Amino acid sequence: MSTPAITNRLAIARAAYDDVPLYDPKRTPVKLDLTDNTNLWGVPPNAERAIREFASATVTRYPTLYGTELKAALATHAGVTPDMIVTGCGSDDILDSAMRAFGNEGDLVAATDPTFAMVPIFAKMNVLRSTLVTELPDHDVDADALLATGAKLIYVCSPNNPTGALVARRTLEKLIEHAPGVLMIDEAYVEFAGVSNIDLLARSSRVLLIRTMSKAFGLAGLRIGYAIGHPSLVAEVEKSRGPYKVNALAEQVAVTALRQDVQWVEEHIRMAIEIRDRLTIELLKLDLDPIPSSANFVCVPVKHCVEVGMAMREQGVGVRPFPNLPRVGDALRISVGPWPMVEQCVKVLGAALTKKRKKS
Ligand SMILES: *Cc1c(COP(=O)(O)O)cnc(C)c1O
């Protein structure tokens, strides 16, 4: 973590939080922001209408306790029963709640490396230990090494953030077969992968598939996440999550999107996939070697990524630099959006690289 150490902490503060940093992805405003993998085409049309038509008087009352209507809509969308769904204030909340639900103080959380940066932080917030296991050279998860940690909680992300790589089926099967505790599979980008692991739920009652409406569904600002799993597993996450976590507006808009905007969402997923593959080709043309992506972003190794990212920012294009990733090295992660945005990004990246190559 590059966040400076917090000095002069309150003596009454929780000791385990001594080195918990505030999340800081250095997200300063930029004209064209391709840093956070949200839906750059915008809000689905019926969801937008639901926001405009929301009866504001509703906010004087509490929302539903555990998001009954949203659960029902998500269950229909996913093809499962509502008792297999738990919702949360973003899938961040689901991850946090799941760790609290299953981890006793000091238990181990094992995650692949690189992956979603919040995992070790949520572990620490819940007074758990965490360990990171370097991915395999082909960017698949090292199942044997993850299992060898003996961790009670294992976290994998498929497609993985920030690489975009899919975890192989046989890798997940091995983890399911041998994991001693709970296996969390983060599917924040599953819609862009063309395959889902939902059928794996039939093989184990200790698998939690974690999903979100922040990415493909374009509702990041409303904070809707959910998990799918065996009813007994989901019930424990719901206990640790607590009541009223999804606000009334968010629930209503999300339900509308699930009932009326799926076709729009699917069309835009198809566009994102097409443009992702087009972006990959453009990066190859720049003599770069992008990692094949199954998500709505592309991770491309670029030396001196922070410097290159800064140069691109000066030209009005924001991408996310990841210095020194295990197995990858310095890399940029570029979100996919409408082609003119991506085209502009490629142009600015090309110029930044030319300048850099001339200098060195
Ligand atoms: C974006 C993202 C999330 C967070 O999603 P929210 O539902 O907005 O909290 C979770 N996991 C991964 C891997 C992500 O990239």
Short mmCIF file of C-alpha atoms in Angstrom, two decimals, residues 34-292:
data_model
loop_
_atom_site.label_atom_id
_atom_site.label_comp_id
_atom_site.label_asym_id
_atom_site.label_seq_id
_atom_site.Cartn_x
_atom_site.Cartn_y
_atom_site.Cartn_z
CA LEU A 34 -11.44 4.63 -18.49
CA THR A 35 -10.30 3.66 -15.01
CA ASP A 36 -13.15 1.90 -13.22
CA ASN A 37 -14.78 -0.63 -15.59
CA THR A 38 -18.28 0.79 -15.15
CA ASN A 39 -20.80 0.97 -18.02
CA LEU A 40 -19.56 3.85 -20.19
CA TRP A 41 -22.68 3.72 -22.37
CA GLY A 42 -24.73 4.98 -19.45
CA VAL A 43 -27.77 4.02 -17.37
CA PRO A 44 -30.20 1.48 -18.87
CA PRO A 45 -33.28 3.39 -20.16
CA ASN A 46 -35.99 1.90 -17.93
CA ALA A 47 -33.76 2.23 -14.87
CA GLU A 48 -33.31 5.88 -15.75
CA ARG A 49 -37.06 6.36 -16.03
CA ALA A 50 -37.52 4.64 -12.65
CA ILE A 51 -35.11 7.14 -11.10
CA ARG A 52 -37.04 10.08 -12.55
CA GLU A 53 -40.43 8.68 -11.55
CA PHE A 54 -39.41 7.53 -8.07
CA ALA A 55 -42.00 8.68 -5.54
CA SER A 56 -39.87 10.84 -3.27
CA ALA A 57 -42.32 10.42 -0.37
CA THR A 58 -41.13 6.81 -0.20
CA VAL A 59 -37.87 7.93 1.39
CA THR A 60 -39.59 8.96 4.59
CA ARG A 61 -40.10 5.24 5.27
CA TYR A 62 -37.50 2.50 5.74
CA PRO A 63 -36.76 0.25 2.81
CA THR A 64 -37.52 -3.48 3.03
CA LEU A 65 -35.44 -5.26 5.67
CA TYR A 66 -33.54 -7.64 3.42
CA GLY A 67 -34.58 -6.49 -0.06
CA THR A 68 -37.34 -9.05 -0.69
CA GLU A 69 -38.43 -7.69 -4.06
CA LEU A 70 -34.86 -7.31 -5.29
CA LYS A 71 -34.07 -10.86 -4.20
CA ALA A 72 -37.03 -12.14 -6.18
CA ALA A 73 -35.99 -10.20 -9.30
CA LEU A 74 -32.37 -11.34 -9.00
CA ALA A 75 -33.46 -14.95 -8.46
CA THR A 76 -35.55 -14.86 -11.64
CA HIS A 77 -32.64 -13.26 -13.51
CA ALA A 78 -30.16 -15.87 -12.29
CA GLY A 79 -32.54 -18.83 -12.53
CA VAL A 80 -32.37 -19.77 -8.84
CA THR A 81 -34.75 -19.55 -5.87
CA PRO A 82 -34.88 -16.32 -3.78
CA ASP A 83 -33.55 -18.13 -0.69
CA MET A 84 -30.28 -18.58 -2.59
CA ILE A 85 -29.75 -14.80 -2.86
CA VAL A 86 -28.36 -12.23 -0.45
CA THR A 87 -28.09 -8.57 -1.48
CA GLY A 88 -25.80 -5.86 -0.19
CA CYS A 89 -24.63 -2.27 -0.49
CA GLY A 90 -22.41 -3.16 -3.44
CA SER A 91 -20.61 -6.49 -3.72
CA ASP A 92 -17.95 -4.90 -1.49
CA ASP A 93 -20.51 -5.19 1.30
CA ILE A 94 -21.13 -8.84 0.40
CA LEU A 95 -17.40 -9.62 0.58
CA ASP A 96 -17.05 -7.82 3.88
CA SER A 97 -20.16 -9.51 5.33
CA ALA A 98 -19.08 -12.95 4.13
CA MET A 99 -15.68 -12.62 5.80
CA ARG A 100 -17.37 -11.56 9.03
CA ALA A 101 -19.91 -14.38 8.74
CA PHE A 102 -17.41 -17.20 8.32
CA GLY A 103 -14.14 -15.96 9.79
CA ASN A 104 -13.34 -16.25 13.46
CA GLU A 105 -10.73 -13.78 14.72
CA GLY A 106 -7.33 -14.67 13.24
CA ASP A 107 -8.65 -17.09 10.59
CA LEU A 108 -6.89 -17.05 7.26
CA VAL A 109 -8.21 -15.64 3.98
CA ALA A 110 -6.26 -16.76 0.89
CA ALA A 111 -6.56 -14.92 -2.40
CA THR A 112 -4.85 -15.08 -5.74
CA ASP A 113 -2.31 -12.38 -6.65
CA PRO A 114 -2.86 -10.12 -8.46
CA THR A 115 -6.53 -9.61 -7.74
CA PHE A 116 -9.08 -7.14 -6.36
CA ALA A 117 -7.10 -4.94 -3.96
CA MET A 118 -9.88 -4.71 -1.36
CA VAL A 119 -9.68 -8.37 -0.32
CA PRO A 120 -6.78 -8.12 2.17
CA ILE A 121 -8.25 -4.85 3.49
CA PHE A 122 -11.65 -6.43 4.18
CA ALA A 123 -9.83 -9.32 5.85
CA LYS A 124 -8.04 -6.93 8.17
CA MET A 125 -11.23 -4.98 8.86
CA ASN A 126 -12.71 -8.23 10.14
CA VAL A 127 -9.63 -9.13 12.22
CA LEU A 128 -8.69 -11.96 9.89
CA ARG A 129 -5.26 -12.71 8.46
CA SER A 130 -4.73 -12.83 4.72
CA THR A 131 -2.22 -14.36 2.37
CA LEU A 132 -1.75 -13.83 -1.35
CA VAL A 133 -0.79 -16.67 -3.69
CA THR A 134 0.89 -15.72 -6.95
CA GLU A 135 -1.08 -16.78 -10.03
CA LEU A 136 0.30 -19.26 -12.58
CA PRO A 137 2.32 -17.98 -15.55
CA ASP A 138 -0.74 -18.37 -17.81
CA HIS A 139 -2.70 -16.12 -15.37
CA ASP A 140 -4.86 -18.97 -14.10
CA VAL A 141 -5.25 -19.37 -10.35
CA ASP A 142 -2.77 -21.68 -8.59
CA ALA A 143 -5.32 -23.98 -6.94
CA ASP A 144 -2.74 -26.27 -5.30
CA ALA A 145 -0.94 -23.36 -3.67
CA LEU A 146 -4.22 -21.79 -2.51
CA LEU A 147 -5.32 -25.10 -0.98
CA ALA A 148 -1.90 -25.60 0.62
CA THR A 149 -2.47 -22.46 2.72
CA GLY A 150 -5.24 -24.35 4.54
CA ALA A 151 -7.22 -21.10 4.56
CA LYS A 152 -10.78 -21.21 5.85
CA LEU A 153 -11.80 -18.66 3.24
CA ILE A 154 -10.54 -18.72 -0.34
CA TYR A 155 -11.21 -15.83 -2.71
CA VAL A 156 -10.86 -16.04 -6.47
CA CYS A 157 -12.11 -13.62 -9.08
CA SER A 158 -13.24 -14.81 -12.52
CA PRO A 159 -12.77 -12.99 -14.85
CA ASN A 160 -10.04 -11.60 -12.65
CA ASN A 161 -9.55 -7.93 -11.91
CA PRO A 162 -7.06 -6.52 -13.00
CA THR A 163 -5.86 -9.14 -15.54
CA GLY A 164 -9.18 -9.97 -17.22
CA ALA A 165 -8.23 -13.67 -17.21
CA LEU A 166 -10.84 -16.34 -16.64
CA VAL A 167 -10.25 -19.00 -13.98
CA ALA A 168 -10.30 -22.40 -15.71
CA ARG A 169 -13.23 -24.71 -14.94
CA ARG A 170 -10.97 -27.53 -13.73
CA THR A 171 -9.24 -25.08 -11.37
CA LEU A 172 -12.57 -24.11 -9.80
CA GLU A 173 -13.61 -27.77 -9.63
CA LYS A 174 -10.41 -28.62 -7.80
CA LEU A 175 -10.94 -25.77 -5.34
CA ILE A 176 -14.54 -26.85 -4.73
CA GLU A 177 -13.51 -30.42 -4.18
CA HIS A 178 -10.71 -29.72 -1.69
CA ALA A 179 -11.36 -26.34 -0.04
CA PRO A 180 -11.76 -26.88 3.72
CA GLY A 181 -14.05 -23.86 4.17
CA VAL A 182 -15.86 -21.31 2.04
CA LEU A 183 -14.93 -20.60 -1.56
CA MET A 184 -15.82 -17.08 -2.70
CA ILE A 185 -15.94 -16.66 -6.47
CA ASP A 186 -16.16 -12.99 -7.42
CA GLU A 187 -18.05 -12.72 -10.70
CA ALA A 188 -18.20 -8.93 -10.99
CA TYR A 189 -17.44 -9.26 -14.72
CA VAL A 190 -19.14 -12.59 -15.49
CA GLU A 191 -21.54 -11.01 -18.00
CA PHE A 192 -18.61 -10.29 -20.33
CA ALA A 193 -17.17 -13.80 -20.11
CA GLY A 194 -19.89 -15.65 -21.99
CA VAL A 195 -19.77 -18.46 -19.39
CA SER A 196 -21.00 -18.63 -15.83
CA ASN A 197 -20.10 -20.90 -12.95
CA ILE A 198 -23.58 -20.97 -11.49
CA ASP A 199 -23.96 -24.72 -12.13
CA LEU A 200 -21.06 -25.32 -9.72
CA LEU A 201 -23.39 -24.36 -6.87
CA ALA A 202 -25.03 -27.75 -7.21
CA ARG A 203 -21.74 -29.42 -6.24
CA SER A 204 -21.16 -27.72 -2.93
CA SER A 205 -23.07 -25.84 -0.26
CA ARG A 206 -19.95 -23.81 0.54
CA VAL A 207 -19.52 -21.82 -2.65
CA LEU A 208 -20.54 -18.16 -2.74
CA LEU A 209 -20.84 -16.55 -6.18
CA ILE A 210 -20.49 -12.81 -5.72
CA ARG A 211 -21.98 -10.50 -8.33
CA THR A 212 -22.80 -6.82 -8.81
CA MET A 213 -25.02 -4.43 -10.74
CA SER A 214 -22.16 -1.90 -10.83
CA LYS A 215 -20.53 -3.07 -14.04
CA ALA A 216 -22.67 -4.53 -16.87
CA PHE A 217 -25.91 -3.07 -15.43
CA GLY A 218 -24.49 0.45 -15.19
CA LEU A 219 -25.70 1.15 -11.64
CA ALA A 220 -22.43 1.58 -9.68
CA GLY A 221 -23.67 4.73 -7.95
CA LEU A 222 -26.68 2.92 -6.50
CA ARG A 223 -24.49 0.30 -4.79
CA ILE A 224 -26.19 -3.03 -5.48
CA GLY A 225 -24.29 -6.25 -5.01
CA TYR A 226 -25.48 -9.79 -4.39
CA ALA A 227 -24.33 -13.31 -3.80
CA ILE A 228 -25.78 -16.63 -4.86
CA GLY A 229 -25.24 -19.79 -2.86
CA HIS A 230 -26.83 -22.56 -0.83
CA PRO A 231 -29.65 -21.17 1.36
CA SER A 232 -27.83 -22.14 4.56
CA LEU A 233 -24.68 -20.29 3.47
CA VAL A 234 -26.53 -17.23 2.25
CA ALA A 235 -28.50 -17.03 5.52
CA GLU A 236 -25.24 -16.58 7.45
CA VAL A 237 -24.07 -13.75 5.16
CA GLU A 238 -27.44 -12.09 5.62
CA LYS A 239 -27.04 -12.20 9.41
CA SER A 240 -23.68 -10.46 9.28
CA ARG A 241 -24.90 -8.01 6.64
CA GLY A 242 -27.78 -6.77 8.77
CA PRO A 243 -31.08 -5.09 7.80
CA TYR A 244 -31.80 -2.07 5.53
CA LYS A 245 -28.52 -2.25 3.58
CA VAL A 246 -30.08 -1.59 0.18
CA ASN A 247 -31.84 1.74 0.04
CA ALA A 248 -35.38 2.14 -1.31
CA LEU A 249 -34.44 4.01 -4.50
CA ALA A 250 -31.67 1.56 -5.32
CA GLU A 251 -33.96 -1.42 -4.82
CA GLN A 252 -36.71 -0.03 -7.01
CA VAL A 253 -34.37 1.00 -9.82
CA ALA A 254 -32.51 -2.31 -9.73
CA VAL A 255 -35.76 -4.28 -9.86
CA THR A 256 -36.87 -2.21 -12.88
CA ALA A 257 -33.54 -2.82 -14.63
CA LEU A 258 -33.77 -6.57 -14.00
CA ARG A 259 -37.35 -6.75 -15.29
CA GLN A 260 -37.18 -4.31 -18.22
CA ASP A 261 -33.60 -3.57 -19.25
CA VAL A 262 -32.00 -6.99 -19.70
CA GLN A 263 -32.19 -6.74 -23.48
CA TRP A 264 -30.47 -3.32 -23.42
CA VAL A 265 -27.83 -4.66 -21.05
CA GLU A 266 -27.20 -7.70 -23.25
CA GLU A 267 -26.85 -5.54 -26.37
CA HIS A 268 -24.25 -3.42 -24.62
CA ILE A 269 -22.42 -6.46 -23.32
CA ARG A 270 -22.12 -7.64 -26.94
CA MET A 271 -20.78 -4.20 -27.94
CA ALA A 272 -18.31 -4.19 -25.06
CA ILE A 273 -16.99 -7.62 -26.06
CA GLU A 274 -16.62 -6.55 -29.69
CA ILE A 275 -14.79 -3.35 -28.76
CA ARG A 276 -12.63 -5.18 -26.19
CA ASP A 277 -11.42 -7.50 -28.93
CA ARG A 278 -10.88 -4.56 -31.27
CA LEU A 279 -8.89 -2.76 -28.55
CA THR A 280 -6.75 -5.88 -28.09
CA ILE A 281 -5.87 -5.82 -31.78
CA GLU A 282 -5.00 -2.11 -31.64
CA LEU A 283 -2.70 -2.75 -28.68
CA LEU A 284 -0.94 -5.52 -30.58
CA LYS A 285 -0.42 -3.02 -33.41
CA LEU A 286 1.39 -0.79 -30.89
CA ASP A 287 3.79 -3.70 -30.29
CA LEU A 288 2.25 -4.37 -26.90
CA ASP A 289 1.24 -7.77 -25.56
CA PRO A 290 -2.21 -7.45 -23.93
CA ILE A 291 -3.49 -10.26 -21.72
CA PRO A 292 -6.48 -11.97 -23.39
#
